[in-house]
Amino acid sequence: MSITDLHWMTAHELADLLAAGDVSSVDIAEAVIARTEDVEPKLDAFLTRTDDRLRADAKASDERRRNGETRSRFDGVPIGYKDVFVTKGIQSTSGSRILEGFIPPYDATVVDRGTAAGLPLHGKLNMDEFAMGSSGENSGFKVTRNPWDLERVPGGSSSGPAAAVAAGVVPWAWGTDTGGSVRQPAALTGVVGVKPTYGRISRFGMIAFASSLDQAGPFTRSVKDAAALIEIVAGGDRNDSTCLPESAPDLLSGIDAGIDGMRIGLIKEVENAEGIAPGVRSRVDEAYARLEKLGATLEEVSLPSFEHGISAYYLVAPAECSANLARFDGVRYGLRVDADDIVSMMSKTRDAGFGDEVKRRIMLGTYALSAGYYDAYYGKAQKVRTLIMRDLERAYESVDVIASPTAPTTAFRLGEKTDDPLAMYLNDVFTVPYPLAGNGAVSVPCGTSADDGLPVGLQLAAAALDEPTLFRAAYAFEQDLAWAGTPESRPSI
Ligand code: GLN
């Protein structure tokens, strides 16, 4: 690859060029800014551009390198953040009009640790409002497009990070995954996306959607980059009591050990499911065969509770969001619509600031938690959650990793599901069970569908905290497929 292709490189490739002195961080910053100028008018991936900050961070990084004070191997490699992460002095909206103009006084831990590793900040990226959605179309501001086909969605809720990484705008970016919001958009745009085990990464400074499910996750162009990014930010944080005190896992050193003898489970209920697009089905079947060729054994596992994942998720997540979003009251943050008394001020503010999907979730959640309905809805959903957890624990007694498609279809057309919330929710059918159980999972590209030429993702999941196995499997697959990094893996936007 020539140095003029800097914007297509992985973080590891950029780090090597920086270490060799072949490019400066300022060169990289200028390359990604030029690329952003080029494609952003078509893509709409950003909510806030921070080009001045990016240039200043890059300059400071070059200075550190000259003085032998480099903060990490990736010092000088730019990164983007979903707008759900609060950033000191930079507007952070979580995709909602109710937070328009909100300038946080501190950085989220994920941002803070990225800065401590020397990663220059390349803007705040678009998302579905408060991370509720599977297409990006619920953003309060704009609709991000899929770089593979501008008439299609990039997936959601992390629409901006997925589109930006896939389109060569930034080598890597942080998103969040509550029910699939990293893995599904990663699949739909042909990049790597990870939902780490709950508690791996601090949620401090992540604008909360559903606190028992939310987890930060990376979007990258290679499995190794995702491993490196998790290593940079993982580990205990006294600002988040749900963040495990364990130190960051070592994911890179054993990543190339191969998968000979690894036991990979295929879910009976998924393999027999209807509604998986033929082009997705055949790519994923090829992926299973490839895993077997690499020495893994394929075994059937049964997860009877899996099919109830969507119902449980769409009760638990709205219930938690109805509580979390109570803080947006026109007093503390962002928007205020003035009125004669405080109650009407709050209700007018919330009416004007929240979009339809957010209102729908607040109503669903409030209903599910109210007296008389709590046991019937929220309580039952929590029981289903326990069943999913148990089913998965049982499965992991006989297999190391579970494989499936990440999403049942490739990227759908803009507007195709906006009038049918249930159809939109069903896109998450394969991704929601893992966050409900707290387990980690990754989506790795497996090429494009023969039906429409759009990317397909393979989902791999492992037991809680077993990210090392997950990354070993994902890396072996990625290397053998040899698609990532080739011209075919780059949309011609
Ligand atoms: N699509 C799911 C939802 O709308 C998941 C969102 C997410 O993971 N943040 O809730």
Short mmCIF file of C-alpha atoms and ligand atoms in Angstrom, two decimals:
data_model
loop_
_atom_site.label_atom_id
_atom_site.label_comp_id
_atom_site.label_asym_id
_atom_site.label_seq_id
_atom_site.Cartn_x
_atom_site.Cartn_y
_atom_site.Cartn_z
CA MET A 1 0.00 0.00 0.00
CA SER A 2 1.37 3.41 -0.85
CA ILE A 3 1.65 6.12 1.75
CA THR A 4 -1.05 8.05 -0.11
CA ASP A 5 -3.49 5.41 1.18
CA LEU A 6 -2.94 6.38 4.80
CA HIS A 7 -6.67 6.73 5.39
CA TRP A 8 -7.26 3.05 4.58
CA MET A 9 -4.63 1.69 6.94
CA THR A 10 -5.26 -0.14 10.16
CA ALA A 11 -4.11 1.33 13.46
CA HIS A 12 -1.33 -1.28 13.60
CA GLU A 13 -0.06 -0.29 10.14
CA LEU A 14 -0.13 3.39 11.08
CA ALA A 15 1.66 2.68 14.36
CA ASP A 16 4.42 0.87 12.44
CA LEU A 17 4.85 3.78 10.01
CA LEU A 18 5.01 6.21 12.91
CA ALA A 19 7.58 4.09 14.74
CA ALA A 20 9.71 3.83 11.60
CA GLY A 21 9.55 7.61 11.17
CA ASP A 22 8.00 7.21 7.71
CA VAL A 23 5.05 9.45 8.51
CA SER A 24 4.13 11.90 11.24
CA SER A 25 0.92 12.02 13.19
CA VAL A 26 0.21 15.35 11.49
CA ASP A 27 0.48 13.58 8.09
CA ILE A 28 -2.09 11.05 9.25
CA ALA A 29 -4.37 13.74 10.64
CA GLU A 30 -4.23 15.65 7.34
CA ALA A 31 -4.93 12.45 5.39
CA VAL A 32 -8.02 11.60 7.41
CA ILE A 33 -9.26 15.19 7.33
CA ALA A 34 -8.89 15.22 3.53
CA ARG A 35 -10.77 11.93 3.31
CA THR A 36 -13.47 13.27 5.62
CA GLU A 37 -13.86 16.40 3.45
CA ASP A 38 -14.25 14.12 0.47
CA VAL A 39 -16.86 11.67 1.70
CA GLU A 40 -18.66 13.33 4.62
CA PRO A 41 -21.06 15.31 2.37
CA LYS A 42 -22.40 11.94 1.16
CA LEU A 43 -22.01 10.01 4.42
CA ASP A 44 -23.15 12.32 7.24
CA ALA A 45 -21.24 10.30 9.83
CA PHE A 46 -20.30 13.20 12.13
CA LEU A 47 -22.34 15.19 14.60
CA THR A 48 -19.37 17.36 15.57
CA ARG A 49 -16.13 17.70 13.63
CA THR A 50 -13.09 18.55 15.75
CA ASP A 51 -10.46 19.14 13.07
CA ASP A 52 -8.61 21.79 15.09
CA ARG A 53 -8.41 19.48 18.07
CA LEU A 54 -7.27 16.61 15.85
CA ARG A 55 -4.49 18.75 14.36
CA ALA A 56 -3.40 20.00 17.80
CA ASP A 57 -3.42 16.47 19.28
CA ALA A 58 -1.42 15.17 16.32
CA LYS A 59 1.13 17.96 16.66
CA ALA A 60 1.53 17.21 20.36
CA SER A 61 1.98 13.53 19.56
CA ASP A 62 4.76 14.26 17.06
CA GLU A 63 6.41 16.43 19.68
CA ARG A 64 6.28 13.58 22.23
CA ARG A 65 7.76 11.19 19.69
CA ARG A 66 10.62 13.57 18.97
CA ASN A 67 11.32 13.82 22.70
CA GLY A 68 11.14 10.09 23.31
CA GLU A 69 7.99 10.51 25.41
CA THR A 70 5.59 8.44 23.34
CA ARG A 71 2.64 7.36 25.49
CA SER A 72 1.84 4.07 23.77
CA ARG A 73 2.49 2.16 20.57
CA PHE A 74 -0.54 3.90 19.07
CA ASP A 75 0.40 7.43 20.09
CA GLY A 76 -0.56 9.58 17.11
CA VAL A 77 -3.22 7.26 15.59
CA PRO A 78 -6.53 9.16 15.41
CA ILE A 79 -9.79 7.85 16.82
CA GLY A 80 -13.48 8.79 16.62
CA TYR A 81 -16.14 8.49 19.33
CA LYS A 82 -19.85 7.85 19.18
CA ASP A 83 -21.57 10.94 20.56
CA VAL A 84 -22.79 8.88 23.56
CA PHE A 85 -19.36 9.42 25.19
CA VAL A 86 -19.04 12.72 27.00
CA THR A 87 -16.07 14.80 25.93
CA LYS A 88 -14.77 17.72 27.92
CA GLY A 89 -15.45 21.01 26.17
CA ILE A 90 -17.00 19.32 23.11
CA GLN A 91 -20.76 19.08 22.57
CA SER A 92 -22.05 15.60 23.48
CA THR A 93 -25.66 14.89 22.54
CA SER A 94 -26.16 11.12 22.44
CA GLY A 95 -27.96 11.87 19.18
CA SER A 96 -30.74 13.76 20.97
CA ARG A 97 -32.08 17.29 20.49
CA ILE A 98 -32.65 17.41 24.23
CA LEU A 99 -28.87 17.57 24.69
CA GLU A 100 -28.21 20.06 21.91
CA GLY A 101 -25.61 22.51 23.17
CA PHE A 102 -24.60 20.37 26.16
CA ILE A 103 -20.86 20.81 26.74
CA PRO A 104 -19.65 18.31 29.36
CA PRO A 105 -17.10 19.36 31.96
CA TYR A 106 -15.24 16.03 31.88
CA ASP A 107 -14.20 13.13 29.63
CA ALA A 108 -15.66 9.62 29.71
CA THR A 109 -13.16 7.03 30.96
CA VAL A 110 -12.96 5.52 27.45
CA VAL A 111 -12.00 8.93 26.05
CA ASP A 112 -9.68 9.69 28.94
CA ARG A 113 -7.75 6.44 28.52
CA GLY A 114 -7.56 6.96 24.76
CA THR A 115 -6.02 10.37 25.36
CA ALA A 116 -3.64 8.89 27.92
CA ALA A 117 -2.48 6.50 25.16
CA GLY A 118 -1.93 9.49 22.85
CA LEU A 119 -4.84 8.95 20.42
CA PRO A 120 -5.77 12.23 18.66
CA LEU A 121 -9.52 12.88 18.69
CA HIS A 122 -11.27 12.86 15.32
CA GLY A 123 -14.76 14.07 16.13
CA LYS A 124 -18.04 12.91 17.58
CA LEU A 125 -20.00 10.46 15.49
CA ASN A 126 -23.69 10.11 14.74
CA MET A 127 -26.02 7.60 16.38
CA ASP A 128 -29.63 6.71 16.98
CA GLU A 129 -31.04 8.94 19.72
CA PHE A 130 -29.83 7.62 23.10
CA ALA A 131 -28.60 4.50 21.24
CA MET A 132 -32.14 3.30 20.57
CA GLY A 133 -32.35 1.88 17.09
CA SER A 134 -30.89 -0.51 14.54
CA SER A 135 -30.52 1.75 11.51
CA GLY A 136 -29.28 5.18 12.57
CA GLU A 137 -32.55 6.68 11.38
CA ASN A 138 -33.59 7.62 14.93
CA SER A 139 -30.83 10.22 15.24
CA GLY A 140 -32.31 13.56 16.29
CA PHE A 141 -30.03 15.33 13.81
CA LYS A 142 -29.28 13.50 10.57
CA VAL A 143 -29.27 10.12 8.90
CA THR A 144 -25.89 8.50 8.27
CA ARG A 145 -25.64 6.46 5.08
CA ASN A 146 -23.98 3.16 4.38
CA PRO A 147 -20.78 3.75 2.36
CA TRP A 148 -21.46 0.52 0.40
CA ASP A 149 -24.76 1.89 -0.89
CA LEU A 150 -25.85 5.40 0.01
CA GLU A 151 -29.53 4.43 -0.20
CA ARG A 152 -29.08 1.93 2.62
CA VAL A 153 -28.69 2.18 6.39
CA PRO A 154 -25.31 1.58 8.04
CA GLY A 155 -27.06 -0.18 10.93
CA GLY A 156 -27.42 1.19 14.42
CA SER A 157 -27.34 2.50 16.89
CA SER A 158 -23.63 3.24 16.28
CA SER A 159 -24.31 4.41 12.71
CA GLY A 160 -21.60 7.09 12.55
CA PRO A 161 -18.69 5.03 13.93
CA ALA A 162 -19.49 2.09 11.61
CA ALA A 163 -19.83 4.26 8.50
CA ALA A 164 -16.70 6.28 9.31
CA VAL A 165 -14.45 3.27 9.88
CA ALA A 166 -15.84 1.46 6.81
CA ALA A 167 -15.43 4.53 4.57
CA GLY A 168 -11.78 5.20 5.41
CA VAL A 169 -12.57 8.29 7.48
CA VAL A 170 -10.94 7.11 10.70
CA PRO A 171 -8.96 3.90 11.39
CA TRP A 172 -10.93 3.02 14.49
CA ALA A 173 -13.78 4.33 16.62
CA TRP A 174 -15.65 3.63 19.83
CA GLY A 175 -19.31 2.72 19.87
CA THR A 176 -21.59 1.18 22.47
CA ASP A 177 -23.53 -2.06 22.37
CA THR A 178 -26.62 -2.60 24.52
CA GLY A 179 -28.43 -5.11 22.32
CA GLY A 180 -26.24 -5.20 19.24
CA SER A 181 -25.34 -1.60 18.44
CA VAL A 182 -21.69 -2.35 17.69
CA ARG A 183 -21.96 -5.83 16.17
CA GLN A 184 -24.93 -5.21 13.86
CA PRO A 185 -23.62 -1.99 12.24
CA ALA A 186 -20.15 -3.58 11.99
CA ALA A 187 -21.74 -6.48 10.07
CA LEU A 188 -23.71 -4.14 7.80
CA THR A 189 -20.65 -2.08 6.89
CA GLY A 190 -17.99 -4.80 6.65
CA VAL A 191 -15.81 -3.99 9.66
CA VAL A 192 -14.93 -5.65 12.97
CA GLY A 193 -17.15 -4.84 15.97
CA VAL A 194 -16.90 -6.13 19.52
CA LYS A 195 -19.19 -6.18 22.54
CA PRO A 196 -16.90 -7.03 25.45
CA THR A 197 -18.06 -8.83 28.58
CA TYR A 198 -20.20 -6.58 30.81
CA GLY A 199 -17.87 -4.91 33.29
CA ARG A 200 -14.76 -5.12 31.12
CA ILE A 201 -14.87 -1.44 30.27
CA SER A 202 -15.93 1.46 32.43
CA ARG A 203 -19.28 3.03 31.62
CA PHE A 204 -18.28 6.27 33.32
CA GLY A 205 -19.19 9.15 31.03
CA MET A 206 -21.24 7.02 28.66
CA ILE A 207 -24.70 8.62 28.51
CA ALA A 208 -26.79 5.79 29.95
CA PHE A 209 -29.44 3.91 27.97
CA ALA A 210 -29.89 0.59 29.82
CA SER A 211 -27.30 0.41 32.56
CA SER A 212 -27.32 -3.37 33.10
CA LEU A 213 -26.64 -3.94 29.38
CA ASP A 214 -24.60 -0.97 28.07
CA GLN A 215 -21.01 -1.72 27.17
CA ALA A 216 -18.49 0.20 25.08
CA GLY A 217 -17.13 -1.61 22.04
CA PRO A 218 -14.62 -0.89 19.27
CA PHE A 219 -15.10 -0.62 15.48
CA THR A 220 -11.93 -1.46 13.58
CA ARG A 221 -10.63 -2.69 10.22
CA SER A 222 -8.80 -5.63 11.79
CA VAL A 223 -9.26 -8.02 14.70
CA LYS A 224 -5.86 -7.07 16.12
CA ASP A 225 -6.84 -3.40 16.21
CA ALA A 226 -9.95 -4.27 18.22
CA ALA A 227 -7.85 -6.30 20.68
CA ALA A 228 -5.41 -3.41 21.06
CA LEU A 229 -8.15 -0.87 21.65
CA ILE A 230 -9.76 -2.98 24.36
CA GLU A 231 -6.36 -3.41 26.01
CA ILE A 232 -5.99 0.39 26.04
CA VAL A 233 -9.24 1.14 27.88
CA ALA A 234 -10.18 -1.99 29.85
CA GLY A 235 -9.54 -2.41 33.56
CA GLY A 236 -11.03 -1.24 36.83
CA ASP A 237 -12.30 2.28 37.31
CA ARG A 238 -13.34 3.66 40.66
CA ASN A 239 -15.83 5.91 38.87
CA ASP A 240 -17.92 2.88 37.81
CA SER A 241 -18.69 0.31 40.47
CA THR A 242 -19.95 -2.16 37.83
CA CYS A 243 -16.57 -2.11 36.12
CA LEU A 244 -14.60 -5.20 37.14
CA PRO A 245 -11.43 -4.53 39.10
CA GLU A 246 -9.43 -6.95 36.88
CA SER A 247 -6.64 -5.34 34.94
CA ALA A 248 -6.89 -5.14 31.16
CA PRO A 249 -6.76 -8.56 29.49
CA ASP A 250 -3.78 -9.52 27.35
CA LEU A 251 -5.51 -10.19 24.06
CA LEU A 252 -2.72 -9.70 21.55
CA SER A 253 -0.03 -12.08 22.72
CA GLY A 254 -1.97 -15.33 22.17
CA ILE A 255 -4.10 -14.10 19.30
CA ASP A 256 -2.29 -16.08 16.57
CA ALA A 257 -2.30 -19.44 18.38
CA GLY A 258 -4.85 -20.84 15.92
CA ILE A 259 -8.05 -22.76 16.58
CA ASP A 260 -6.96 -26.34 16.15
CA GLY A 261 -9.18 -28.37 18.49
CA MET A 262 -11.41 -25.44 19.39
CA ARG A 263 -15.05 -26.51 19.87
CA ILE A 264 -17.46 -24.22 18.06
CA GLY A 265 -21.19 -24.43 18.71
CA LEU A 266 -23.83 -23.78 16.06
CA ILE A 267 -27.19 -22.90 17.57
CA LYS A 268 -29.87 -25.36 16.55
CA GLU A 269 -32.64 -22.78 16.91
CA VAL A 270 -30.76 -20.28 14.73
CA GLU A 271 -29.70 -22.74 12.05
CA ASN A 272 -33.32 -23.80 11.63
CA ALA A 273 -34.67 -20.26 11.79
CA GLU A 274 -36.58 -18.71 8.94
CA GLY A 275 -35.91 -15.20 7.73
CA ILE A 276 -32.16 -15.41 7.19
CA ALA A 277 -31.43 -13.96 3.73
CA PRO A 278 -30.00 -16.59 1.32
CA GLY A 279 -26.91 -14.47 0.63
CA VAL A 280 -26.21 -14.21 4.37
CA ARG A 281 -26.89 -17.91 4.88
CA SER A 282 -24.39 -19.03 2.26
CA ARG A 283 -21.56 -16.72 3.42
CA VAL A 284 -22.04 -17.84 7.00
CA ASP A 285 -22.13 -21.52 5.99
CA GLU A 286 -18.84 -20.98 4.17
CA ALA A 287 -17.49 -19.36 7.32
CA TYR A 288 -18.42 -22.41 9.41
CA ALA A 289 -16.67 -24.66 6.87
CA ARG A 290 -13.60 -22.46 7.05
CA LEU A 291 -13.50 -22.70 10.85
CA GLU A 292 -13.70 -26.48 10.53
CA LYS A 293 -10.90 -26.49 7.96
CA LEU A 294 -8.77 -24.55 10.45
CA GLY A 295 -9.09 -27.42 12.91
CA ALA A 296 -12.15 -26.48 14.93
CA THR A 297 -14.90 -29.02 15.57
CA LEU A 298 -18.46 -27.93 14.92
CA GLU A 299 -21.11 -29.06 17.34
CA GLU A 300 -24.79 -28.36 17.61
CA VAL A 301 -25.91 -26.58 20.76
CA SER A 302 -29.49 -25.96 21.78
CA LEU A 303 -30.46 -22.63 23.32
CA PRO A 304 -34.24 -22.95 23.76
CA SER A 305 -34.55 -19.55 25.46
CA PHE A 306 -32.78 -17.74 22.60
CA GLU A 307 -35.99 -16.99 20.72
CA HIS A 308 -37.34 -15.07 23.73
CA GLY A 309 -34.34 -12.74 23.73
CA ILE A 310 -36.07 -10.00 21.75
CA SER A 311 -39.16 -9.97 24.01
CA ALA A 312 -37.06 -9.90 27.16
CA TYR A 313 -34.68 -7.27 25.80
CA TYR A 314 -37.48 -4.95 24.66
CA LEU A 315 -38.86 -4.95 28.21
CA VAL A 316 -35.63 -4.73 30.20
CA ALA A 317 -34.00 -2.06 28.01
CA PRO A 318 -37.05 0.28 27.92
CA ALA A 319 -37.59 -0.22 31.67
CA GLU A 320 -34.04 0.89 32.41
CA CYS A 321 -34.18 3.73 29.90
CA SER A 322 -37.38 5.10 31.40
CA ALA A 323 -35.49 5.50 34.67
CA ASN A 324 -32.24 6.76 33.13
CA LEU A 325 -33.92 9.37 30.94
CA ALA A 326 -35.81 10.90 33.86
CA ARG A 327 -32.80 13.17 34.39
CA PHE A 328 -33.53 15.13 31.20
CA ASP A 329 -35.91 17.59 32.77
CA GLY A 330 -34.97 20.97 31.31
CA VAL A 331 -33.18 21.91 34.52
CA ARG A 332 -29.87 20.12 34.46
CA TYR A 333 -28.75 19.71 30.86
CA GLY A 334 -29.30 20.98 27.34
CA LEU A 335 -32.72 22.03 26.11
CA ARG A 336 -35.31 23.96 28.11
CA VAL A 337 -38.70 25.04 26.80
CA ASP A 338 -39.95 27.78 29.12
CA ALA A 339 -43.48 27.60 30.53
CA ASP A 340 -45.52 29.13 33.37
CA ASP A 341 -44.81 26.46 35.94
CA ILE A 342 -42.15 23.82 36.47
CA VAL A 343 -44.29 20.80 35.60
CA SER A 344 -45.32 22.21 32.24
CA MET A 345 -41.72 23.36 31.60
CA MET A 346 -40.54 19.76 32.12
CA SER A 347 -43.24 18.20 30.02
CA LYS A 348 -42.84 20.71 27.18
CA THR A 349 -39.06 20.25 27.24
CA ARG A 350 -39.35 16.47 27.08
CA ASP A 351 -41.99 16.65 24.39
CA ALA A 352 -39.85 18.91 22.21
CA GLY A 353 -36.51 17.24 22.97
CA PHE A 354 -37.22 13.54 22.63
CA GLY A 355 -37.93 11.80 19.33
CA ASP A 356 -40.73 9.28 18.69
CA GLU A 357 -38.73 6.11 19.38
CA VAL A 358 -37.40 7.46 22.67
CA LYS A 359 -40.92 8.42 23.73
CA ARG A 360 -42.17 4.96 22.76
CA ARG A 361 -39.47 3.31 24.90
CA ILE A 362 -40.13 5.56 27.89
CA MET A 363 -43.82 4.69 27.71
CA LEU A 364 -43.15 0.97 27.31
CA GLY A 365 -40.68 1.01 30.18
CA THR A 366 -42.86 3.05 32.53
CA TYR A 367 -45.79 0.72 31.81
CA ALA A 368 -43.70 -2.42 32.37
CA LEU A 369 -42.47 -1.10 35.72
CA SER A 370 -45.77 0.18 37.06
CA ALA A 371 -47.62 -1.41 39.96
CA GLY A 372 -49.66 -4.38 38.87
CA TYR A 373 -47.67 -4.89 35.68
CA TYR A 374 -44.19 -5.21 37.15
CA ASP A 375 -44.53 -8.96 37.84
CA ALA A 376 -46.25 -9.67 34.54
CA TYR A 377 -43.73 -7.84 32.35
CA TYR A 378 -40.50 -6.63 33.89
CA GLY A 379 -40.31 -9.48 36.42
CA LYS A 380 -40.94 -12.08 33.73
CA ALA A 381 -38.39 -10.54 31.41
CA GLN A 382 -35.79 -10.77 34.17
CA LYS A 383 -36.62 -14.46 34.57
CA VAL A 384 -36.15 -15.01 30.84
CA ARG A 385 -32.84 -13.26 31.17
CA THR A 386 -31.79 -15.80 33.79
CA LEU A 387 -32.87 -18.63 31.49
CA ILE A 388 -30.76 -17.24 28.65
CA MET A 389 -27.81 -16.98 31.00
CA ARG A 390 -28.28 -20.60 32.09
CA ASP A 391 -28.71 -21.87 28.53
CA LEU A 392 -25.47 -20.19 27.56
CA GLU A 393 -23.61 -21.45 30.63
CA ARG A 394 -24.72 -24.97 29.76
CA ALA A 395 -23.61 -24.53 26.15
CA TYR A 396 -20.17 -23.33 27.21
CA GLU A 397 -19.66 -26.58 29.09
CA SER A 398 -19.40 -28.33 25.73
CA VAL A 399 -18.15 -25.61 23.35
CA ASP A 400 -15.60 -22.77 23.55
CA VAL A 401 -17.26 -20.41 21.10
CA ILE A 402 -20.74 -20.05 19.61
CA ALA A 403 -21.11 -18.97 15.97
CA SER A 404 -24.06 -17.52 14.06
CA PRO A 405 -24.84 -14.77 11.57
CA THR A 406 -24.60 -11.33 13.23
CA ALA A 407 -27.77 -10.08 11.53
CA PRO A 408 -30.37 -11.93 9.48
CA THR A 409 -30.00 -9.65 6.45
CA THR A 410 -27.52 -7.31 4.83
CA ALA A 411 -28.05 -3.54 5.08
CA PHE A 412 -31.68 -2.62 4.39
CA ARG A 413 -32.95 0.42 2.52
CA LEU A 414 -33.38 3.77 4.22
CA GLY A 415 -37.01 4.04 5.29
CA GLU A 416 -37.68 0.33 4.81
CA LYS A 417 -38.44 -0.38 8.47
CA THR A 418 -39.13 3.04 9.95
CA ASP A 419 -42.90 2.53 10.02
CA ASP A 420 -42.67 -0.89 11.59
CA PRO A 421 -40.87 -0.87 14.96
CA LEU A 422 -41.27 -4.62 15.36
CA ALA A 423 -39.51 -5.35 12.05
CA MET A 424 -36.73 -3.02 13.20
CA TYR A 425 -36.46 -4.79 16.58
CA LEU A 426 -36.28 -8.20 14.89
CA ASN A 427 -33.02 -7.23 13.22
CA ASP A 428 -31.43 -7.68 16.68
CA VAL A 429 -32.57 -11.28 17.08
CA PHE A 430 -29.07 -12.80 17.06
CA THR A 431 -27.30 -10.04 18.98
CA VAL A 432 -29.53 -9.37 22.04
CA PRO A 433 -29.04 -12.67 23.92
CA TYR A 434 -25.35 -12.04 24.70
CA PRO A 435 -25.72 -8.67 26.44
CA LEU A 436 -28.70 -10.08 28.33
CA ALA A 437 -26.29 -12.74 29.64
CA GLY A 438 -23.43 -10.24 30.04
CA ASN A 439 -21.21 -12.24 27.68
CA GLY A 440 -18.83 -10.93 25.04
CA ALA A 441 -19.31 -11.34 21.30
CA VAL A 442 -17.67 -10.11 18.11
CA SER A 443 -18.78 -9.55 14.53
CA VAL A 444 -16.12 -10.34 11.93
CA PRO A 445 -16.62 -9.60 8.22
CA CYS A 446 -17.10 -12.65 6.02
CA GLY A 447 -17.12 -10.98 2.63
CA THR A 448 -20.12 -9.78 0.67
CA SER A 449 -23.45 -11.40 -0.16
CA ALA A 450 -23.86 -12.83 -3.65
CA ASP A 451 -27.41 -11.39 -3.67
CA ASP A 452 -26.56 -7.72 -3.38
CA GLY A 453 -22.79 -7.28 -2.97
CA LEU A 454 -23.23 -5.99 0.59
CA PRO A 455 -21.16 -7.07 3.61
CA VAL A 456 -22.11 -10.02 5.82
CA GLY A 457 -20.92 -10.49 9.41
CA LEU A 458 -20.13 -13.67 11.33
CA GLN A 459 -20.88 -13.44 15.03
CA LEU A 460 -18.68 -15.31 17.50
CA ALA A 461 -19.50 -15.37 21.22
CA ALA A 462 -17.69 -16.78 24.24
CA ALA A 463 -18.26 -17.19 27.98
CA ALA A 464 -17.95 -14.18 30.25
CA LEU A 465 -14.40 -12.79 30.36
CA ASP A 466 -13.18 -15.27 27.78
CA GLU A 467 -12.20 -12.58 25.28
CA PRO A 468 -8.83 -14.27 24.66
CA THR A 469 -10.60 -17.28 23.08
CA LEU A 470 -12.96 -15.00 21.20
CA PHE A 471 -10.12 -13.03 19.66
CA ARG A 472 -8.14 -16.14 18.81
CA ALA A 473 -11.10 -17.49 16.83
CA ALA A 474 -11.91 -14.17 15.17
CA TYR A 475 -8.28 -13.62 14.18
CA ALA A 476 -7.81 -17.11 12.74
CA PHE A 477 -10.95 -16.66 10.66
CA GLU A 478 -10.00 -13.18 9.46
CA GLN A 479 -6.51 -14.29 8.43
CA ASP A 480 -7.73 -17.33 6.56
CA LEU A 481 -10.49 -15.44 4.74
CA ALA A 482 -7.95 -12.75 3.79
CA TRP A 483 -10.68 -10.24 2.87
CA ALA A 484 -9.99 -7.41 5.33
CA GLY A 485 -7.47 -4.93 3.96
CA THR A 486 -8.00 -5.94 0.31
CA PRO A 487 -9.52 -3.54 -2.27
CA GLU A 488 -12.72 -5.67 -2.16
CA SER A 489 -13.18 -4.78 1.51
CA ARG A 490 -13.32 -1.06 0.69
CA PRO A 491 -16.58 0.48 -0.46
CA SER A 492 -16.11 2.65 -3.53
CA ILE A 493 -17.69 5.74 -2.03
N1 GLN B 1 -31.15 -2.02 18.30
C1 GLN B 1 -31.26 -2.21 19.72
C2 GLN B 1 -32.17 -1.18 20.30
O1 GLN B 1 -32.73 -0.45 19.56
C3 GLN B 1 -29.89 -2.19 20.34
C4 GLN B 1 -29.40 -0.84 20.61
C5 GLN B 1 -28.06 -0.80 21.27
O2 GLN B 1 -27.37 -1.82 21.35
N2 GLN B 1 -27.73 0.36 21.81
O3 GLN B 1 -32.35 -1.08 21.46
#
